[in-house]
XYZ file of C-alpha atoms in Angstrom:
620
model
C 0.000 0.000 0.000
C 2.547 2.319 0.896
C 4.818 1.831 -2.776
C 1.507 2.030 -4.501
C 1.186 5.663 -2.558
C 4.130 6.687 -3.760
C 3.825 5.687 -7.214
C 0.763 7.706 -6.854
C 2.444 11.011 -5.631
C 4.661 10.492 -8.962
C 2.153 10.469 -11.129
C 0.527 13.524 -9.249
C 3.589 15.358 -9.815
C 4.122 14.719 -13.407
C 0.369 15.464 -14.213
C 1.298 18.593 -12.145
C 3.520 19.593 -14.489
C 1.691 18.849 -17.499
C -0.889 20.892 -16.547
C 1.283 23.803 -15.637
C 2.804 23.915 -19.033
C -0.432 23.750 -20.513
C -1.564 26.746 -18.257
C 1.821 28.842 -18.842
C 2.470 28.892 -22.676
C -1.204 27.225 -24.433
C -3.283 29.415 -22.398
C -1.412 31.969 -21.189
C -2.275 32.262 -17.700
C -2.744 35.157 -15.827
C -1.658 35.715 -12.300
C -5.043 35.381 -10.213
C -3.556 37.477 -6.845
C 0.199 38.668 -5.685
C 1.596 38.916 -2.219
C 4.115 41.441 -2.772
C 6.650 40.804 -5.268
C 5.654 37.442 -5.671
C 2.932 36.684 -8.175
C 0.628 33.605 -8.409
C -0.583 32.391 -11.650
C -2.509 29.641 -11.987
C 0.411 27.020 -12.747
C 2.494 28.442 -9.975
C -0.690 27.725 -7.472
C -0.854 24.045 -9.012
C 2.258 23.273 -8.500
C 2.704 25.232 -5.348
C -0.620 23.306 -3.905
C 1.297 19.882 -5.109
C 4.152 20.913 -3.377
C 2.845 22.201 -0.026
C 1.491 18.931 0.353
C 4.571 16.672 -0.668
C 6.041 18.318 2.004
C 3.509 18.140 4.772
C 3.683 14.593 3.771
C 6.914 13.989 4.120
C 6.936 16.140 7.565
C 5.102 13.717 8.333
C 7.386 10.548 7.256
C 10.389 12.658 8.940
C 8.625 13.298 12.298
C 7.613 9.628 12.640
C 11.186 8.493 11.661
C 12.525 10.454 14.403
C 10.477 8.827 16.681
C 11.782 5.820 15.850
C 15.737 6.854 15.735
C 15.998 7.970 12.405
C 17.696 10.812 11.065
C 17.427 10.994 6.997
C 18.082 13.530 4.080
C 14.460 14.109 3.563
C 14.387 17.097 5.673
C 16.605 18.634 3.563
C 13.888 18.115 0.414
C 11.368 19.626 2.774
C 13.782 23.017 2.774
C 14.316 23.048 -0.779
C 10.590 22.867 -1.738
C 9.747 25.392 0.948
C 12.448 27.459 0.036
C 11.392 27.565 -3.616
C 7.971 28.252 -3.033
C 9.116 31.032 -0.682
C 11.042 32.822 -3.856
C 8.548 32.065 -6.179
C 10.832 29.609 -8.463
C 8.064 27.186 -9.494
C 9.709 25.501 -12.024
C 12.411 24.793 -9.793
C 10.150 23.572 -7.197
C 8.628 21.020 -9.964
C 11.906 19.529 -10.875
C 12.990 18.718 -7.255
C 9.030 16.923 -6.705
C 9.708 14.979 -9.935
C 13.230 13.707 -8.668
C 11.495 13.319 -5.039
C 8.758 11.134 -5.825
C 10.974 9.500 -9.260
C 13.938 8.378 -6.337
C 11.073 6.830 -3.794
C 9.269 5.304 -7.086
C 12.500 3.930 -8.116
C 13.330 2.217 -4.566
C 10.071 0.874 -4.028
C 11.115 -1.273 -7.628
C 14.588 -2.191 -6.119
C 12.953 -3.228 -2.806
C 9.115 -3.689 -3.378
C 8.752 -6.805 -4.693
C 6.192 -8.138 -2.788
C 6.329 -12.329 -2.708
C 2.857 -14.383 -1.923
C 5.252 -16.315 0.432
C 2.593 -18.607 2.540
C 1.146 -19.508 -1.333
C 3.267 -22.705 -1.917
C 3.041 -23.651 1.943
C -0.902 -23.007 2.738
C -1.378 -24.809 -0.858
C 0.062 -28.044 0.326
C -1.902 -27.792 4.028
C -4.011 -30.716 4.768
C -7.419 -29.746 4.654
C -9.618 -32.959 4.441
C -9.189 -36.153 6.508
C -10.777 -40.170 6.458
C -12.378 -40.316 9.585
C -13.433 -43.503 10.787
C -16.654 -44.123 12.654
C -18.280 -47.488 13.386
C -15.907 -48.661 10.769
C -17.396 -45.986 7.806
C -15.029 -43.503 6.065
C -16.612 -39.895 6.393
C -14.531 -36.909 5.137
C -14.207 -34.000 7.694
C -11.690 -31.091 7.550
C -8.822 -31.168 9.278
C -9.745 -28.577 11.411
C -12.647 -30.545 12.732
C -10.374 -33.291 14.086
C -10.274 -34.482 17.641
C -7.874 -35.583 19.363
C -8.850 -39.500 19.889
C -10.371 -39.381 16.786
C -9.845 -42.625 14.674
C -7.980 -41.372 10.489
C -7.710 -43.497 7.795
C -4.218 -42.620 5.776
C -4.598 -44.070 2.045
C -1.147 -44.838 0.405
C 0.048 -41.486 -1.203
C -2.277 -39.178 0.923
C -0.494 -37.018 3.272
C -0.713 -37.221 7.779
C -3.799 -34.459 8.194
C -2.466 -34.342 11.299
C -0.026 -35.664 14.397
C -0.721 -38.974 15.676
C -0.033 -42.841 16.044
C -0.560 -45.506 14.021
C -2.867 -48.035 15.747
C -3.012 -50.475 12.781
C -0.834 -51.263 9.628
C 2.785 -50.928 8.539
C 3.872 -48.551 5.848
C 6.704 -46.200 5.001
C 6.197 -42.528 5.290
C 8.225 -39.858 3.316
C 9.098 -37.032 5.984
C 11.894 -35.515 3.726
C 10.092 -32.201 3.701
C 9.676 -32.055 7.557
C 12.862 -33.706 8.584
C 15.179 -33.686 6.049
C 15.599 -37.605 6.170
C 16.630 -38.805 2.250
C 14.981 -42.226 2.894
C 11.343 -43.369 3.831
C 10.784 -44.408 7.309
C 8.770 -47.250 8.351
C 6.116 -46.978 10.842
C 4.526 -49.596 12.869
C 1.586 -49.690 15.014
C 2.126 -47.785 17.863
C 4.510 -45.655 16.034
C 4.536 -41.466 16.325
C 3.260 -39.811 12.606
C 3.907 -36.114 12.204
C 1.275 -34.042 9.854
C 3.006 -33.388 6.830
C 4.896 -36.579 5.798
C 3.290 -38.524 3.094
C 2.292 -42.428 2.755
C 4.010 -44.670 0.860
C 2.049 -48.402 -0.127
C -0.251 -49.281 2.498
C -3.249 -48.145 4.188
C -2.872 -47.639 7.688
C -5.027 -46.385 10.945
C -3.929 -43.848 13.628
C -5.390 -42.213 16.714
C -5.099 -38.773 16.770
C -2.497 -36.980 19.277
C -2.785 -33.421 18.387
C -5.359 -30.681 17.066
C -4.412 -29.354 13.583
C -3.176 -26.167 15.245
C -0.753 -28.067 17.286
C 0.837 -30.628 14.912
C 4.032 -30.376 13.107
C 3.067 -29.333 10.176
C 0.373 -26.467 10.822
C 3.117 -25.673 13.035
C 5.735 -24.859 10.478
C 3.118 -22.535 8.651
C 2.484 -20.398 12.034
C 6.465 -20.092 12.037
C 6.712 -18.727 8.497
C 3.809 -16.603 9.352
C 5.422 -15.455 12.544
C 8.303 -14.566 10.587
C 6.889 -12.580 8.020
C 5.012 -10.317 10.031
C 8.412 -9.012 11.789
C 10.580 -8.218 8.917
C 13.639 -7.174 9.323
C 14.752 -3.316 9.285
C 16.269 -1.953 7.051
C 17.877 1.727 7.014
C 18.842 3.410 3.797
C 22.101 3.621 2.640
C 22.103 7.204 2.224
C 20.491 7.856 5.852
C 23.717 7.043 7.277
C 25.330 10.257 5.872
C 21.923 11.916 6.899
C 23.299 13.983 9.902
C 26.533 15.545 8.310
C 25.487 15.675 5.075
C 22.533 17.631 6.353
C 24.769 19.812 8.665
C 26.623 21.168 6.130
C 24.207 22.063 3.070
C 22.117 24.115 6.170
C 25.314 25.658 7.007
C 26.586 26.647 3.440
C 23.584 28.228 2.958
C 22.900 30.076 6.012
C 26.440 31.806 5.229
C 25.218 32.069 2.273
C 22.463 34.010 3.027
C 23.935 35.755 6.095
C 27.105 36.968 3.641
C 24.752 38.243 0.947
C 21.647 39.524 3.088
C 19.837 37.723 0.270
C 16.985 34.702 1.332
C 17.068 33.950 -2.369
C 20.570 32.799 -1.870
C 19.926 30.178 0.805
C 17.038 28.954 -1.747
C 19.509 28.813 -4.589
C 21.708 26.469 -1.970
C 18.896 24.104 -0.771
C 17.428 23.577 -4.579
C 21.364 22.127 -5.123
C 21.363 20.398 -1.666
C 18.079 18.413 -2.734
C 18.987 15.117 -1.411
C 17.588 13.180 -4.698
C 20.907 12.015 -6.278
C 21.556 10.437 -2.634
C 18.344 8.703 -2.519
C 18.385 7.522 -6.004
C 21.858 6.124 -6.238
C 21.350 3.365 -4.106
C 18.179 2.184 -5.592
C 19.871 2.287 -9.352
C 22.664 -0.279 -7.899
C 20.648 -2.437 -5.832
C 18.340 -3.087 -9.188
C 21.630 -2.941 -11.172
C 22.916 -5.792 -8.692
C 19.406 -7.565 -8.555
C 19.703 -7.598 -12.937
C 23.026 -9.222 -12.467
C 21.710 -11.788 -10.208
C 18.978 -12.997 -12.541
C 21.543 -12.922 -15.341
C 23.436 -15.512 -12.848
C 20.076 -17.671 -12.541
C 19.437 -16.147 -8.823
C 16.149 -14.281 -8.290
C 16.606 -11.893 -5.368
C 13.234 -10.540 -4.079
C 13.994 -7.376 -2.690
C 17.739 -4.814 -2.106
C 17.899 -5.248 1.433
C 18.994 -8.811 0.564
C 22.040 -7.963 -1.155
C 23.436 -5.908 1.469
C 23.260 -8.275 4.327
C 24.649 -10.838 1.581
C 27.424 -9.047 1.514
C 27.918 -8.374 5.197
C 26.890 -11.945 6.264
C 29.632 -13.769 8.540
C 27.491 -17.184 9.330
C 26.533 -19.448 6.466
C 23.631 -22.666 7.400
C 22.760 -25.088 4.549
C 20.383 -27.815 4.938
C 21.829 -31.689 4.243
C 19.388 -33.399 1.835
C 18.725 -31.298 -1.297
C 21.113 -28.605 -0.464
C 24.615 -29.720 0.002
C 23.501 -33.384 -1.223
C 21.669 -34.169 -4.635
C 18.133 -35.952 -3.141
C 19.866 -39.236 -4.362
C 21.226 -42.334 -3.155
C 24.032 -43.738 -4.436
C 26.329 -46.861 -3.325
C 28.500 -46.596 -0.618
C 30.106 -50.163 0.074
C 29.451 -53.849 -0.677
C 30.256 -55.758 2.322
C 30.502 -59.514 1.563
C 29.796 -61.971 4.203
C 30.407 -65.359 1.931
C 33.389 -66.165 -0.113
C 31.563 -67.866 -2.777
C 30.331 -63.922 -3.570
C 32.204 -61.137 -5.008
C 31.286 -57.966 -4.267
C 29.901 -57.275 -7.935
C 27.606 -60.712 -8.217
C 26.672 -59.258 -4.562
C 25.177 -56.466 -5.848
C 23.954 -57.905 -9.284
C 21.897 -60.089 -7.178
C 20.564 -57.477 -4.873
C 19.537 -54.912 -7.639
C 18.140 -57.272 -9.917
C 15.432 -58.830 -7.405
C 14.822 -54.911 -6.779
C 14.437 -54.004 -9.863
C 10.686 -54.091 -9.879
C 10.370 -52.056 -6.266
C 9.641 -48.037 -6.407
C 11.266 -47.620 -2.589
C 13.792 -45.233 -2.879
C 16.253 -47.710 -1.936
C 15.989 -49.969 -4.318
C 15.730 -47.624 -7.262
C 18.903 -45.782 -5.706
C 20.802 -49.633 -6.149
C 19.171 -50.130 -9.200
C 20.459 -47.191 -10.791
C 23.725 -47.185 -9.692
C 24.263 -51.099 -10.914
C 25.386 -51.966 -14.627
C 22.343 -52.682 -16.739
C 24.581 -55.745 -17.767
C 24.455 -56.856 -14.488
C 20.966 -56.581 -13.937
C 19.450 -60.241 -14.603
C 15.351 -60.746 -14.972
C 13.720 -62.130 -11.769
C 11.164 -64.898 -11.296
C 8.812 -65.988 -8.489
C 9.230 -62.378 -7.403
C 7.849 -61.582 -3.725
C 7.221 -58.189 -1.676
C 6.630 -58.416 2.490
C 5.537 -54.674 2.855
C 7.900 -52.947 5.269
C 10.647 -55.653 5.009
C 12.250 -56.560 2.134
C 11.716 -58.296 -1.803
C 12.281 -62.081 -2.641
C 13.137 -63.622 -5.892
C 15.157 -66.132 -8.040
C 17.469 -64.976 -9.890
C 19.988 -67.541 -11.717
C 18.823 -70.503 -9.965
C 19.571 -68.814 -6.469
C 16.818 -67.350 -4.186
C 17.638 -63.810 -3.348
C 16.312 -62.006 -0.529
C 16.863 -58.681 -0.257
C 15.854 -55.842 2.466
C 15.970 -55.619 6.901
C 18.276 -57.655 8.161
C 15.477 -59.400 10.332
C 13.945 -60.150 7.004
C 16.606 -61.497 5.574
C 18.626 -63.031 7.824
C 17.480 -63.839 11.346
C 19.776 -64.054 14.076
C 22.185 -61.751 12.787
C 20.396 -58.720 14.362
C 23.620 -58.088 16.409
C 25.571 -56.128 13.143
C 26.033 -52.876 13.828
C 25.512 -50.759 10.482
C 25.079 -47.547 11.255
C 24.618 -46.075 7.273
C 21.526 -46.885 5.505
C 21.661 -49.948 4.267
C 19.965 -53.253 3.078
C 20.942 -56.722 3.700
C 21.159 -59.620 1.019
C 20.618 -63.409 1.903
C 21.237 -66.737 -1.338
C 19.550 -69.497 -0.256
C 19.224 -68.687 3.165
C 22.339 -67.706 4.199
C 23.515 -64.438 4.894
C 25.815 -63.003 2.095
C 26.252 -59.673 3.163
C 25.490 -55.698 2.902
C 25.228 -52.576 1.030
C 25.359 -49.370 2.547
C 24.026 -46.483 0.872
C 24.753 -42.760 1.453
C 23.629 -39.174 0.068
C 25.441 -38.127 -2.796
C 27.099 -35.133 -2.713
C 26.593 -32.122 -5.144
C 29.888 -32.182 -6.775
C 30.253 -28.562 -6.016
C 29.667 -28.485 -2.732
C 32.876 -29.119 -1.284
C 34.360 -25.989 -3.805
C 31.139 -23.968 -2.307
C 32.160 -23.957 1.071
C 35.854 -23.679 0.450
C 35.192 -20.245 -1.635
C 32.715 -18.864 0.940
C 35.920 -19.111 3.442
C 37.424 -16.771 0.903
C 34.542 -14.560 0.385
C 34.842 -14.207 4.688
C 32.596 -16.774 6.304
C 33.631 -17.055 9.757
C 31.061 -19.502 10.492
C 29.555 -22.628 8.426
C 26.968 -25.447 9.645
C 25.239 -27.844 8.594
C 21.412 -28.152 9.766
C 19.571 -31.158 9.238
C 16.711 -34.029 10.366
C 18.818 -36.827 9.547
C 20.446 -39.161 11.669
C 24.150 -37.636 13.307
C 25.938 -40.589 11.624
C 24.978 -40.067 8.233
C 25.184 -36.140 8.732
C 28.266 -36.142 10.007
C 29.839 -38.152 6.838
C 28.586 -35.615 4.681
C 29.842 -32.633 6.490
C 33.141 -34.122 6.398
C 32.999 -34.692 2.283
C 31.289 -31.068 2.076
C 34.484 -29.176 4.415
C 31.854 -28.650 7.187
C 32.705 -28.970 10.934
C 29.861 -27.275 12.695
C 26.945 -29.907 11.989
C 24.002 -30.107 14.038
C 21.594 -33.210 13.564
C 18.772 -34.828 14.000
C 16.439 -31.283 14.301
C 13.111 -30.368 13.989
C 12.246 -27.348 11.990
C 11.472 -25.567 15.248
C 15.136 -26.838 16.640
C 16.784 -25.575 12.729
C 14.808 -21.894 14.235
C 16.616 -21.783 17.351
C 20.223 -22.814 16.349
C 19.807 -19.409 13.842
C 18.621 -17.564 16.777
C 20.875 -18.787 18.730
C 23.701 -17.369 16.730
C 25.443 -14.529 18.354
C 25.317 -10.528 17.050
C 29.262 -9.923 16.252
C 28.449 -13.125 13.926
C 25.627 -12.043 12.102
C 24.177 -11.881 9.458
C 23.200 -15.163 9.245
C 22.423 -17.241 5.434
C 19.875 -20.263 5.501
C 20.185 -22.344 2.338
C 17.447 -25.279 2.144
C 15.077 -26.572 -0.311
C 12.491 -28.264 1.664
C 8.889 -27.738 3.345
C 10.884 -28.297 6.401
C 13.249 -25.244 5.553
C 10.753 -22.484 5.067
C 10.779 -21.258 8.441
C 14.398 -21.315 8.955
C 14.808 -19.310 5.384
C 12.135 -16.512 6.972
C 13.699 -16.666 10.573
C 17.512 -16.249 8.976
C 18.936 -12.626 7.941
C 18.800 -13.994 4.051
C 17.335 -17.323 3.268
C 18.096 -18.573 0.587
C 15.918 -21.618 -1.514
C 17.207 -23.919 -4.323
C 14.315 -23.633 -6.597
C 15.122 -25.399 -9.530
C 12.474 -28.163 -9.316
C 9.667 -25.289 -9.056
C 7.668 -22.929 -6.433
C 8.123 -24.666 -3.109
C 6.859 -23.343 0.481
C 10.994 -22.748 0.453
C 11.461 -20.515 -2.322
C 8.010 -18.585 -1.624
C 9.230 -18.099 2.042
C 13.057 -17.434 0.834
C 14.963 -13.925 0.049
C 16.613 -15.128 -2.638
C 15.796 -18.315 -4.986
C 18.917 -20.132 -6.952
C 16.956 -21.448 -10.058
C 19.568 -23.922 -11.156
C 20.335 -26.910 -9.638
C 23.894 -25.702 -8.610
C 24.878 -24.520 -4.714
C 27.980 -22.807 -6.077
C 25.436 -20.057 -7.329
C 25.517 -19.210 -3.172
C 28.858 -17.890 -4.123
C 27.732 -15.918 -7.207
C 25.175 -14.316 -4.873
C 27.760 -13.272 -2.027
C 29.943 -12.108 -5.136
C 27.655 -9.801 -6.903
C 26.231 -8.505 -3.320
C 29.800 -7.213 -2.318
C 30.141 -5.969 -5.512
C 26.652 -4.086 -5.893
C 27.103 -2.700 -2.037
C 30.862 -1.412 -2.774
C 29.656 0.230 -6.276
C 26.551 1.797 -4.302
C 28.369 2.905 -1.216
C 31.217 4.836 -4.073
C 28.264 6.284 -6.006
C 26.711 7.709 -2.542
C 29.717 9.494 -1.520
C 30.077 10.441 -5.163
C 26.912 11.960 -4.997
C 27.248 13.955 -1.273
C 31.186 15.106 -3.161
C 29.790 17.009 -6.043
C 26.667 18.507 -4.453
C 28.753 19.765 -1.650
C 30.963 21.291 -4.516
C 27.599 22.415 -6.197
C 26.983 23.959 -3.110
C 29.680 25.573 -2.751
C 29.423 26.915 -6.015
C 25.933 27.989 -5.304
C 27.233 30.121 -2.149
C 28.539 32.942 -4.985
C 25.162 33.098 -6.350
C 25.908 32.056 -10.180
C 23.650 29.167 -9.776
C 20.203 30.509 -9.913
C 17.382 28.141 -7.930
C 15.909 26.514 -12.014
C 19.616 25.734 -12.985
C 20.205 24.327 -9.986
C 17.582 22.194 -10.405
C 18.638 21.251 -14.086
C 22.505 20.261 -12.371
C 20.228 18.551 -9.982
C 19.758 16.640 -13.025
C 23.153 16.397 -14.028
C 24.146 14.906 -10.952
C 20.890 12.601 -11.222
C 22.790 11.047 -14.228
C 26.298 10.847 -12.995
C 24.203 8.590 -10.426
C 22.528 6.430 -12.590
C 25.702 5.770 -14.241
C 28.036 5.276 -11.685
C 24.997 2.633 -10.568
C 24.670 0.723 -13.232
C 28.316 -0.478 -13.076
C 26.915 -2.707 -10.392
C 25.944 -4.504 -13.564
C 29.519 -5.425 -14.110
C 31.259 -8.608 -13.353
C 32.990 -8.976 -9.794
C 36.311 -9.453 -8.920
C 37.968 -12.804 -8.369
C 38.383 -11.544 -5.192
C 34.626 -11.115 -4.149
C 33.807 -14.706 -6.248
C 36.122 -16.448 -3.606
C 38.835 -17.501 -6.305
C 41.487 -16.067 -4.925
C 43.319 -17.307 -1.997
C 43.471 -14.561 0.871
């Protein structure tokens, strides 16, 4: 509401000045009254009416941001309009409401990109539920649940909401709550959180928890939690408010007190008009948002790129983030000589050949076709394992209590799934996450680019996290979390430390991309909850474009910060200038404009390609 206000006063302005060049030269306006020396004809009250209340309104802005701490530039527009009007200058008084409104229309583009961020998440919210009474299915919205209340869970449908299964086995996908790669199997008696979905079977559970309390509805409240406390954000140019201001007020009060002239103070406040400052960071940050899409990374608004380029702590999610989403074979562990390690998993992948678990199409996949043989007499026990003959032999393939008895004892602690050939034990395969060949290089380079903190937050088990973080270069790993847990440990991190990037990619990531400084969603597979909740969306399957991002942030922030002090340099010379009184209040306006454009250009080098230095090439 408030960019489309400003958009608004714009458009006022401009239609302003239309108007008042129709009134001046088509019609020839007359002066209606004069108050002395000054006249008023009827484009001069227009514009004078237009102006009056820019600048109430932005009294207005100014009084309520010093209420709140903050000291800006804007006062010094306030003067110049007022100061203009005072001498009668009109013209002069248009130009600096055209490059007042233009500069807050421009940043509201760089910055006001407004994101339906709950649209992916609320989307994919469980609304309807099986409820069972005296045996009958009768659909009821989840809202309507009980807890107590009996819920039939159809293979494929999602948990409506937290509770435990009180008949049936099945696997349940919670990678988007937990960050787990593989399917876990539940059994009766068995936890389910709202959110994960069902894999083959049809199973039964008692209700635990209201919708409003389970795990699920509970990530949504989070992102919604988040959103409604952004972060603050203070303009660049507001940090040279106070001097800045200082000076112009006291270059032209000599002015003026030097001459005996009030028409010289004007002259100095139409130059002092703060609009090259408050358009030359806006012209970078869109300059540095252009070169992110150009590098496939859609950043939703400018704050974003200058905490990027600040930020000291770097979090990534495990599963989708720093790994690939994929399985692929670890070891082959044989347990009988008459086996090699490559019949061992022929064997195993071709009696899974036929199975969608993730498991099995992981091993299947990563075995030779040629050494994938066709299987007969082929037999699934859901929740345990595959059977089948293959070459004369009867494989069994799956839990080890499936598939050999007795050996319960072996300690795995990868995922894994055990093979038995005619009913003996043969041996393993472990399987593990495999890494996105870039992310080792990814966190290497953000060392260079100056992390001073990277960790690894995930839902999967400390074992298998820990084994990635090692591969990725990653010491600080924390395990096993919930998404409210993933919250805390970004909380949790300390100010000197700060800002703080959250890469994910899951459902389970959304609120730790909303509660970080700068989240950040891989978004190549389409809109998730992630990417609608995140800062910044990569839309390439490639982590290394976190890099590009921190590259073309320090770059955009260093071009931006040298075209502000650019700016405040030559209007203080302008100023200076102004003090002699060769600079009448119109062509100060017009070098308003001059300056306006040494701006924009010095801002669109933020377009250009960063330094090997800011990519993280270079060793430090």
């Amino acid at each position: 509401m408030k960019n489309l206000k400003r958009q608004w006063k714009f458009i006022v302005v401009l239609i302003a000045g239309a108007v008042g060049l129709i009134s001046q030269f088509a019609l020839h306006s007359k002066s209606l009254f004069s108050i002395g020396n000054l006249q008023f004809p009827v484009h001069a009250i227009i514009i004078d009416i237009i102006g009056i209340l820019m600048a109430i309104s932005l009294l207005l802005e100014i009084f309520h941001d010093w209420k709140t701490g903050r000291y800006g530039v804007d006062i010094l527009a306030v003067i110049a309009v007022v100061s203009t009007i005072l001498i009668g200058d009109v013209w002069a008084e248009w130009m600096i409401l055209v490059m007042m409104t233009g500069g807050e229309t421009l940043e509201d583009y760089a910055t006001g990109q407004a994101n339906k961020e709950l649209r992916a998440l609320l989307d994919k919210t469980p609304r309807i539920a099986n409820k069972l009474v005296d045996g009958k299915i009768t659909e009821v919205k989840v809202d309507d649940l009980q807890v107590g209340d009996t819920v039939l869970i159809k293979p494929g449908q999602q948990v409506p909401v937290d509770g435990q299964i009180v008949k049936g086995t099945s696997s349940f996908d919670q990678s988007s709550l937990t960050g787990e790669s593989v399917p876990v199997t539940k059994n009766p008696g068995d936890e389910l959180m709202s959110g994960s979905v069902n894999g083959d079977v049809a199973v039964e559970m008692k209700v635990t928890k209201a919708a409003k309390d389970s795990e699920y509805q509970s990530i949504v409240a989070l992102v919604k939690s988040s959103q409604a406390q952004p972060a603050k954000f203070v303009k660049m140019a507001d940090r040279y408010a106070i001097p800045f201001t200082v000076i112009s007020l006291i270059i032209g009060g000599v002015a003026w007190a030097v001459s005996g002239d009030a028409t010289r103070f004007a002259e100095v406040m139409v130059v002092a008009s703060p609009c090259p400052l408050l358009i030359a960071a806006p012209v970078a940050l869109v300059s540095g948002m252009s070169s992110m899409s150009a590098h496939h990374i859609i950043v939703k608004s400018g704050p974003t790129l200058e905490k990027l380029a600040r930020a000291k702590t770097f979090a990534f999610d495990k599963t989708g983030t720093l790994t690939e989403n994929q399985l692929i074979v670890d070891q082959v562990v044989t347990d009988d000589k008459s086996f090699d390690q490559k019949e061992l998993q022929s064997l195993a992948a071709s009696v899974e050949q036929q199975s969608s678990h993730v498991i099995a199409s992981s091993l299947v996949k990563a075995t030779d076709k040629d050494l994938i043989h066709p299987v007969t007499n082929l037999k699934e026990t859901t929740a345990q394992g595959v059977e089948g003959d293959v070459d004369g032999k009867h494989v069994k393939v799956g839990k080890l209590s499936f598939v050999a008895p007795g050996h319960e004892k072996l300690n795995v602690t990868s995922t894994a799934v055990y093979v038995s050939v005619d009913g003996k034990f043969a041996g393993y395969i472990t399987l593990k996450d495999k890494m996105r060949p870039e992310s080792p290089k990814t966190i290497e380079r953000l060392r260079r680019q100056g992390a001073e903190d990277i960790m690894m937050l995930t839902g999967d088990h400390k074992q298998v996290a820990e084994k990635v973080a090692k591969e990725a270069g990653i010491t600080d790993v924390r395990s096993e979390l919930l998404p409210s847990q993933k919250i805390q440990d970004i909380k949790d991190v300390p100010k000197h430390l700060r800002p703080v990037v959250m890469t994910g990619d899951g459902v389970n990531d959304a609120p730790s991309l909303t509660a970080a400084d700068v989240g950040i969603a891989m978004g190549a597979k389409g809109a998730t909850a992630a990417s609608e909740s995140a800062d910044a969306v990569i839309m390439v399957n490639d982590i290394s474009k976190v890099n590009d991002a921190v590259a073309i942030s320090k770059h955009t922030m260093k071009v931006a910060n040298i075209d502000v002090l650019t700016a405040i340099g030559v209007v203080i010379i302008i100023e200076l200038i102004a003090f002699t009184g060769v600079i009448p209040a119109f062509w100060g306006a017009i070098l308003q404009e001059v300056v306006d454009m040494i701006t924009i250009s010095l801002g669109l080098l933020a377009k250009t390609k960063p330094s090997d230095k800011q990519f993280g090439l270079e060793e430090k």
